[in-house]
Amino acid sequence: MPRRVVILGCTGSIGRQALDVVQRSGGELELVGISAGRDWQQLLEQAQQFGVDRIALADPDAAARASEAWTAGTVLSGPEGLVALVTEGDCDLVLNAIVGAAGLLATVATLGEGIDLALANKESLVVGGELVNQLAEATGAQILPVDSEHSALHQLLAGEGAGTVDRLLLTASGGPFRGHTAQQLADVSAEQALAHPTWSMGGKISIDSATLMNKGLEVIEAHHLFGVPYEQIDVVVHPQSIIHALIQLCDGATLAHLGYPDMRVPIAYALHHPARTEVPVPALDLVSVGALTFEPPDVETFPCLRLAREAGIAGGTAPCILNAANEVAVHAFLEGRLQFIGIAAVIEQTLSKLPAQTVHSFESLLAADADARRVASELIEA
Ligand SMILES: NC(=O)c1ccc[n+]([C@@H]2O[C@H](COP(=O)([O-])OP(=O)(O)OC[C@H]3O[C@@H](n4cnc5c(N)ncnc54)[C@H](OP(=O)(O)O)[C@@H]3O)[C@@H](O)[C@H]2O)c1
């Protein structure tokens, strides 16, 4: 029996690479539902190519246009449409590749139904880590990380017993501005920030990589995925992006996960788990790679990594506020309304204006998210 898969955020960078994994699966993976935000034309093309008859668009206007253009299947609309795609589609696995906190609802819907979740949308765990984990525990659904570092950690930790792991190490490429001074960062453009040296990704995560916020979000993600305290999670800059993560063990051994940077590797791992499948990436040739280098992250020049770690340690609504302020600031930077160095400043000021509260429910997270977006927007407009 094929594994029945829904891909949310199918028109994005991860979504399109996941389609490639499905196409190469030789029928082991069957696509039963796909979604996008508003790019209804690309989504319809994908539905037709993969014979999918249920699609969802978060944007109601886009859903209406898709409904007019396509009568061969069902078009679901709005956030509730995304939820219905997951909960009423009789699927075995959902890949959440939506960008931003907008992905939390789909994570909750998936885990709430007891459906296994391949999670690229790290913001779900950053915003609602504790509640998301409680939900997964309550229903018995698995969370399979798709982020390359966390996929590496998942594989490295699989063979280790309780109490043997001292430390997790996430690698970071350093982004396009590695080695820049604060002065050099003052007038960098969106185009420069989008040009990631080793990974080809969507716009938001590319900017997060340039500010090092992406690595900060990943530290919080690792804390929730693997239940490891923050003081045992480190970041090391490794510009070649060959080593994705390492674990240090109590007996002095350190294990690493290596491979050329290609997101189809962690996507295939999550979609086929626990089986392994062939992915068309070259075998690692260490001689041609030559040298693997490492350096500490520059948290003075790139304060977002420090801000994220602090928010994670503060807990409660702090990571949710951090994430929302970051989304607003990144959006403003991409639209030319905020300087690159203003991103961290907006986040820090938003966090200082909104002290962390205890999280009681998903509703309290939605309220914190809305407050942070309002405050961050006001700071940018001031
Ligand atoms: N790209 C990577 O290599 C990579 C690696 C590791 C982790 N991730 C994580 O994976 C997630 C997706 O990243 P990406 O680079 O693939 O992003 P992306 O290229 O920007 O794609 C985002 C997807 O989400 C959809 N979307 C946007 N806003 C939405 C909303 N409000 N509701 C529902 N769907 C919405 C988009 O639809 P439209 O096309 O209609 O806008 C698109 O399908 C992020 O959380 C990112 O951090 C990405």
Coordinates of C-alpha atoms and ligand atoms in Angstrom, one line a residue:
M1 CA 0.0 0.0 0.0
P2 CA 1.4 3.4 -0.9
R3 CA 1.8 6.0 1.9
R4 CA -0.8 8.7 1.4
V5 CA 0.8 12.1 1.7
V6 CA -0.5 15.7 1.9
I7 CA 2.0 18.5 1.1
L8 CA 1.2 21.9 2.5
G9 CA 3.2 24.8 1.0
C10 CA 3.6 22.8 -2.2
T11 CA 4.4 25.7 -4.4
G12 CA 7.5 26.8 -2.3
S13 CA 11.1 25.7 -2.3
I14 CA 10.6 22.7 0.0
G15 CA 7.2 21.8 -1.5
R16 CA 8.6 21.6 -5.1
Q17 CA 11.6 19.5 -3.9
A18 CA 9.1 17.2 -2.1
L19 CA 7.2 16.7 -5.3
D20 CA 10.5 15.5 -6.9
V21 CA 10.9 13.0 -4.0
V22 CA 7.3 11.8 -4.6
Q23 CA 7.8 11.5 -8.3
R24 CA 10.9 9.3 -7.7
S25 CA 9.2 7.1 -5.1
G26 CA 8.0 4.5 -7.7
G27 CA 4.5 4.6 -6.3
E28 CA 5.5 4.2 -2.6
L29 CA 4.3 7.7 -1.9
E30 CA 0.9 8.8 -3.2
L31 CA 0.0 12.5 -3.2
V32 CA -3.6 13.0 -2.0
G33 CA -3.7 16.7 -1.2
I34 CA -1.6 19.9 -1.8
S35 CA -1.9 23.5 -0.6
A36 CA -0.4 26.9 -1.2
G37 CA -0.9 30.4 0.1
R38 CA -2.1 32.2 -3.1
D39 CA -0.3 30.8 -6.1
W40 CA -3.3 29.0 -7.4
Q41 CA -2.0 28.7 -11.0
Q42 CA 1.2 26.8 -10.0
L43 CA -0.9 24.7 -7.5
L44 CA -3.3 23.7 -10.3
E45 CA -0.5 22.7 -12.5
Q46 CA 0.9 20.5 -9.7
A47 CA -2.5 18.9 -9.1
Q48 CA -2.9 18.1 -12.7
Q49 CA 0.6 16.7 -13.1
F50 CA 0.3 14.5 -10.0
G51 CA -3.4 13.5 -10.4
V52 CA -4.4 15.2 -7.1
D53 CA -8.1 16.0 -6.8
R54 CA -8.1 18.0 -3.5
I55 CA -6.3 21.3 -3.1
A56 CA -6.4 24.1 -0.7
L57 CA -5.5 27.8 -0.9
A58 CA -5.1 29.9 2.2
D59 CA -6.1 33.0 0.4
P60 CA -9.9 33.0 -0.3
D61 CA -9.6 35.1 -3.5
A62 CA -7.0 32.7 -4.9
A63 CA -9.3 29.8 -3.9
A64 CA -12.2 31.4 -5.7
R65 CA -10.2 31.9 -8.9
A66 CA -8.9 28.3 -8.7
S67 CA -12.5 27.0 -8.3
E68 CA -13.6 28.9 -11.5
A69 CA -10.7 27.5 -13.5
W70 CA -10.8 23.9 -12.3
T71 CA -13.8 21.7 -12.1
A72 CA -12.0 18.3 -12.0
G73 CA -11.5 18.4 -8.2
T74 CA -12.2 20.1 -4.9
V75 CA -10.8 23.5 -4.0
L76 CA -10.8 24.2 -0.3
S77 CA -10.5 27.8 0.9
G78 CA -8.9 29.7 3.8
P79 CA -7.2 28.4 6.9
E80 CA -10.2 26.1 7.6
G81 CA -9.8 24.7 4.1
L82 CA -6.2 23.8 4.9
V83 CA -7.4 22.1 8.1
A84 CA -10.0 20.2 6.1
L85 CA -7.4 19.1 3.6
V86 CA -5.5 17.4 6.4
T87 CA -8.3 16.1 8.6
E88 CA -10.7 14.9 5.9
G89 CA -8.3 13.5 3.4
D90 CA -7.6 10.1 4.8
C91 CA -3.8 10.6 4.7
D92 CA -0.9 8.8 6.5
L93 CA 1.6 11.7 6.6
V94 CA 1.5 15.5 6.2
L95 CA 4.5 17.5 5.1
N96 CA 4.2 21.0 6.5
A97 CA 6.3 23.2 4.3
I98 CA 4.3 26.4 4.9
V99 CA 6.5 29.4 5.7
G100 CA 6.1 31.3 9.0
A101 CA 3.7 31.1 12.0
A102 CA 0.9 30.6 9.5
G103 CA 2.0 26.9 9.6
L104 CA 1.1 26.4 13.3
L105 CA -2.6 25.7 12.6
A106 CA -1.8 22.9 10.1
T107 CA 0.7 21.4 12.6
V108 CA -2.0 21.4 15.3
A109 CA -4.6 20.0 12.9
T110 CA -2.3 17.2 11.8
L111 CA -1.0 16.1 15.2
G112 CA -4.5 16.5 16.7
E113 CA -5.8 13.9 14.3
G114 CA -2.9 11.6 15.2
I115 CA -1.3 11.9 11.8
D116 CA 2.5 11.8 11.5
L117 CA 4.0 15.1 10.6
A118 CA 7.1 15.8 8.4
L119 CA 7.9 19.2 9.7
A120 CA 9.8 21.8 7.6
N121 CA 7.8 24.6 9.2
K122 CA 10.2 25.2 12.1
E123 CA 8.1 28.2 13.2
S124 CA 5.4 25.8 14.5
L125 CA 7.8 24.6 17.1
V126 CA 9.4 28.0 17.8
V127 CA 5.9 29.5 18.5
G128 CA 4.2 26.7 20.2
G129 CA 6.8 24.0 21.1
E130 CA 5.4 22.9 24.4
L131 CA 1.8 22.7 23.3
V132 CA 2.7 21.0 20.0
N133 CA 4.7 18.4 21.8
Q134 CA 1.9 17.8 24.3
L135 CA -0.5 17.3 21.4
A136 CA 1.8 14.8 19.7
E137 CA 2.3 12.9 22.9
A138 CA -1.5 12.8 23.5
T139 CA -2.3 11.4 20.1
G140 CA 0.8 9.3 19.5
A141 CA 1.7 11.1 16.2
Q142 CA 5.3 11.4 15.3
I143 CA 7.1 14.6 14.3
L144 CA 9.8 13.9 11.7
P145 CA 12.1 16.9 11.2
V146 CA 12.8 18.1 7.6
D147 CA 15.3 20.9 8.5
S148 CA 18.6 19.4 7.4
E149 CA 20.3 19.9 10.8
H150 CA 17.5 18.4 12.7
S151 CA 17.1 15.5 10.3
A152 CA 20.8 14.9 10.8
L153 CA 20.3 15.0 14.6
H154 CA 17.3 12.7 14.4
Q155 CA 19.5 10.1 12.6
L156 CA 22.5 10.6 14.9
L157 CA 20.4 10.3 18.1
A158 CA 18.5 7.2 16.9
G159 CA 21.2 4.9 18.1
E160 CA 21.9 6.5 21.5
G161 CA 20.4 5.5 24.8
A162 CA 19.1 7.9 27.4
G163 CA 21.8 9.9 29.3
T164 CA 24.6 9.3 26.8
V165 CA 24.4 12.6 24.8
D166 CA 26.2 15.6 26.3
R167 CA 25.7 18.1 23.6
L168 CA 24.1 18.9 20.2
L169 CA 26.0 20.9 17.6
L170 CA 24.1 22.7 14.8
T171 CA 26.2 23.9 11.9
A172 CA 25.6 27.2 10.2
S173 CA 26.9 28.3 6.8
G174 CA 27.2 31.8 8.1
G175 CA 25.1 33.2 5.3
P176 CA 26.1 35.6 2.6
F177 CA 27.5 38.2 5.0
R178 CA 29.8 36.0 7.0
G179 CA 32.9 38.1 8.0
H180 CA 31.1 41.4 7.4
T181 CA 31.4 44.2 10.0
A182 CA 28.3 46.0 11.4
Q183 CA 29.4 49.0 9.3
Q184 CA 29.4 46.9 6.1
L185 CA 25.9 45.5 6.9
A186 CA 24.4 49.0 7.1
D187 CA 23.5 49.3 3.5
V188 CA 23.2 45.7 2.2
S189 CA 20.3 45.2 -0.2
A190 CA 17.6 42.5 -0.3
E191 CA 19.2 41.1 -3.4
Q192 CA 22.5 40.6 -1.7
A193 CA 20.8 39.1 1.4
L194 CA 18.8 36.6 -0.7
A195 CA 22.0 35.2 -2.4
H196 CA 22.7 32.3 0.0
P197 CA 26.2 30.8 -0.6
T198 CA 25.3 27.1 -0.3
W199 CA 21.4 26.5 -0.1
S200 CA 18.7 27.6 -2.6
M201 CA 15.6 28.5 -0.4
G202 CA 12.5 30.6 -0.1
G203 CA 12.8 34.3 0.5
K204 CA 12.1 34.4 4.2
I205 CA 14.4 31.7 5.3
S206 CA 17.2 33.2 3.1
I207 CA 16.9 36.5 5.0
D208 CA 16.8 34.5 8.3
S209 CA 20.0 32.8 7.2
A210 CA 21.7 36.1 6.4
T211 CA 20.8 37.6 9.9
L212 CA 21.5 34.2 11.7
M213 CA 17.9 34.2 13.0
N214 CA 17.4 31.0 11.1
K215 CA 20.1 29.3 13.3
G216 CA 18.4 30.9 16.4
L217 CA 15.0 29.5 15.4
E218 CA 16.8 26.1 14.8
V219 CA 18.2 26.1 18.4
I220 CA 14.7 26.5 19.7
E221 CA 13.4 23.9 17.3
A222 CA 16.2 21.4 18.5
H223 CA 15.3 22.1 22.1
H224 CA 11.7 21.1 21.5
L225 CA 12.3 18.2 19.1
F226 CA 14.9 16.5 21.2
G227 CA 14.1 17.7 24.7
V228 CA 17.7 19.0 25.2
P229 CA 18.3 22.0 27.5
Y230 CA 19.5 25.2 25.8
E231 CA 22.9 25.1 27.5
Q232 CA 23.6 21.8 25.8
I233 CA 22.9 23.1 22.2
D234 CA 25.7 24.9 20.4
V235 CA 26.1 26.5 17.0
V236 CA 29.3 26.4 15.0
V237 CA 29.8 28.2 11.6
H238 CA 30.9 25.8 8.9
P239 CA 30.9 27.6 5.5
Q240 CA 31.0 24.5 3.3
S241 CA 27.7 23.1 4.7
I242 CA 28.9 19.5 4.4
I243 CA 28.5 18.6 8.1
H244 CA 24.9 19.3 9.0
A245 CA 25.0 18.4 12.7
L246 CA 27.1 16.6 15.4
I247 CA 26.4 15.0 18.7
Q248 CA 28.9 14.8 21.5
L249 CA 28.7 11.7 23.7
C250 CA 29.6 11.0 27.3
D251 CA 32.5 8.7 26.3
G252 CA 34.3 11.5 24.4
A253 CA 33.1 10.4 21.0
T254 CA 31.6 12.9 18.6
L255 CA 29.4 11.7 15.7
A256 CA 28.7 13.8 12.6
H257 CA 26.2 13.7 9.7
L258 CA 27.7 14.7 6.3
G259 CA 26.5 15.1 2.8
Y260 CA 26.3 17.7 0.0
P261 CA 23.6 20.3 0.7
D262 CA 20.4 19.1 -1.0
M263 CA 17.1 19.3 0.8
R264 CA 15.8 16.3 -1.0
V265 CA 17.9 14.2 1.3
P266 CA 16.1 15.2 4.6
I267 CA 12.8 15.4 2.7
A268 CA 13.1 11.8 1.5
Y269 CA 14.3 10.7 4.9
A270 CA 11.1 12.1 6.5
L271 CA 8.7 11.0 3.8
H272 CA 10.0 7.4 3.6
H273 CA 10.8 7.0 7.3
P274 CA 11.9 4.5 8.6
A275 CA 12.9 3.2 5.2
R276 CA 15.7 4.7 3.2
T277 CA 15.4 5.5 -0.5
E278 CA 17.7 6.5 -3.3
V279 CA 18.1 10.3 -3.8
P280 CA 20.0 11.5 -6.9
V281 CA 22.8 13.4 -5.0
P282 CA 26.4 12.6 -5.7
A283 CA 28.2 10.5 -3.1
L284 CA 30.4 12.7 -0.9
D285 CA 33.9 13.0 -2.2
L286 CA 36.0 14.3 0.7
V287 CA 39.1 14.7 -1.4
S288 CA 37.4 17.1 -3.8
V289 CA 35.8 18.9 -0.9
G290 CA 39.4 19.3 0.5
A291 CA 38.9 21.2 3.7
L292 CA 36.1 21.5 6.2
T293 CA 36.5 24.7 8.3
F294 CA 34.8 25.9 11.5
E295 CA 34.5 29.2 13.3
P296 CA 32.4 30.7 16.1
P297 CA 29.2 32.6 15.1
D298 CA 29.7 36.4 15.4
V299 CA 26.8 37.2 17.7
E300 CA 27.9 40.8 18.2
T301 CA 27.5 41.6 14.5
F302 CA 24.5 39.2 14.0
P303 CA 22.5 39.7 17.2
C304 CA 19.5 37.6 16.1
L305 CA 21.1 34.4 17.1
R306 CA 21.6 35.8 20.7
L307 CA 18.0 37.2 20.7
A308 CA 16.5 33.8 19.7
R309 CA 18.5 31.9 22.3
E310 CA 17.5 34.4 25.0
A311 CA 13.8 34.2 24.0
G312 CA 14.0 30.4 24.0
I313 CA 15.5 30.4 27.5
A314 CA 12.9 33.0 28.7
G315 CA 10.2 30.7 27.3
G316 CA 6.4 31.4 27.5
T317 CA 5.3 33.8 24.8
A318 CA 8.9 35.1 24.2
P319 CA 9.7 32.9 21.2
C320 CA 6.3 33.6 19.7
I321 CA 6.9 37.4 20.0
L322 CA 10.4 37.0 18.6
N323 CA 9.1 35.0 15.6
A324 CA 6.3 37.4 14.8
A325 CA 8.5 40.5 15.1
N326 CA 11.0 38.8 12.8
E327 CA 8.4 38.0 10.2
V328 CA 7.2 41.6 10.2
A329 CA 10.8 43.0 10.1
V330 CA 11.9 40.6 7.3
H331 CA 8.9 41.5 5.2
A332 CA 9.6 45.2 5.7
F333 CA 13.3 44.6 4.7
L334 CA 12.3 42.8 1.5
E335 CA 10.0 45.7 0.6
G336 CA 12.7 48.2 1.2
R337 CA 11.0 49.8 4.3
L338 CA 13.7 48.7 6.8
Q339 CA 17.5 48.4 6.7
F340 CA 19.1 45.0 7.2
I341 CA 20.5 46.0 10.6
G342 CA 17.0 47.2 11.6
I343 CA 15.7 43.7 11.6
A344 CA 17.4 42.8 14.9
A345 CA 16.7 46.2 16.4
V346 CA 12.9 45.8 15.7
I347 CA 12.9 42.3 17.3
E348 CA 14.8 43.4 20.3
Q349 CA 12.6 46.4 20.9
T350 CA 9.4 44.4 20.4
L351 CA 10.6 41.8 23.0
S352 CA 11.4 44.6 25.5
K353 CA 8.0 46.2 25.0
L354 CA 6.1 42.9 25.4
P355 CA 7.3 40.9 28.5
A356 CA 6.9 37.1 28.2
Q357 CA 3.7 35.6 29.5
T358 CA 2.9 32.1 30.4
V359 CA 1.3 30.1 27.6
H360 CA -2.0 28.6 28.6
S361 CA -3.4 27.7 25.2
F362 CA -3.0 28.2 21.4
E363 CA -5.3 31.2 21.8
S364 CA -2.8 32.9 24.0
L365 CA -0.1 32.3 21.4
L366 CA -2.4 33.9 18.7
A367 CA -2.9 36.9 20.9
A368 CA 0.9 37.3 21.6
D369 CA 1.6 36.9 17.9
A370 CA -0.9 39.6 17.0
D371 CA 0.4 42.0 19.7
A372 CA 4.0 41.5 18.5
R373 CA 3.0 42.1 14.8
R374 CA 1.3 45.4 15.9
V375 CA 4.3 46.6 18.0
A376 CA 6.9 45.6 15.3
S377 CA 4.9 47.4 12.6
E378 CA 4.6 50.5 14.7
L379 CA 8.4 50.5 15.3
I380 CA 9.1 50.2 11.6
E381 CA 6.7 53.0 10.7
A382 CA 8.0 55.4 13.4
Ligands
LIG1 N1 13.9 26.1 1.6 C1 14.6 25.4 2.4 O1 15.7 24.9 1.9 C2 14.3 25.1 3.8 C3 15.2 24.4 4.6 C4 14.9 24.1 5.9 C5 13.7 24.5 6.4 N2 12.8 25.2 5.7 C6 11.5 25.7 6.3 O2 10.5 25.2 5.4 C7 9.4 26.2 5.4 C8 9.1 26.6 4.0 O3 10.3 27.2 3.5 P1 10.4 27.5 1.9 O4 11.8 28.0 1.7 O5 9.9 26.3 1.1 O6 9.4 28.7 1.7 P2 8.8 29.3 0.4 O7 9.6 28.9 -0.8 O8 8.5 30.8 0.7 O9 7.3 28.6 0.3 C9 6.3 28.8 1.3 C10 5.1 28.0 0.9 O10 4.1 28.3 1.9 C11 2.9 28.9 1.3 N3 2.4 29.9 2.1 C12 2.8 31.2 2.3 N4 2.0 31.9 3.1 C13 1.1 31.0 3.5 C14 0.0 31.1 4.4 N5 -0.3 32.2 5.1 N6 -0.8 30.0 4.6 C15 -0.6 28.9 3.9 N7 0.5 28.7 3.1 C16 1.3 29.8 2.9 C17 3.5 29.4 -0.1 O11 2.4 29.5 -1.0 P3 2.5 30.6 -2.2 O12 3.5 30.1 -3.2 O13 1.1 30.7 -2.7 O14 3.0 31.9 -1.6 C18 4.5 28.3 -0.4 O15 3.8 27.2 -0.9 C19 9.9 27.4 6.3 O16 9.4 27.2 7.6 C20 11.4 27.2 6.3 O17 12.0 27.7 7.4 C21 13.1 25.5 4.4

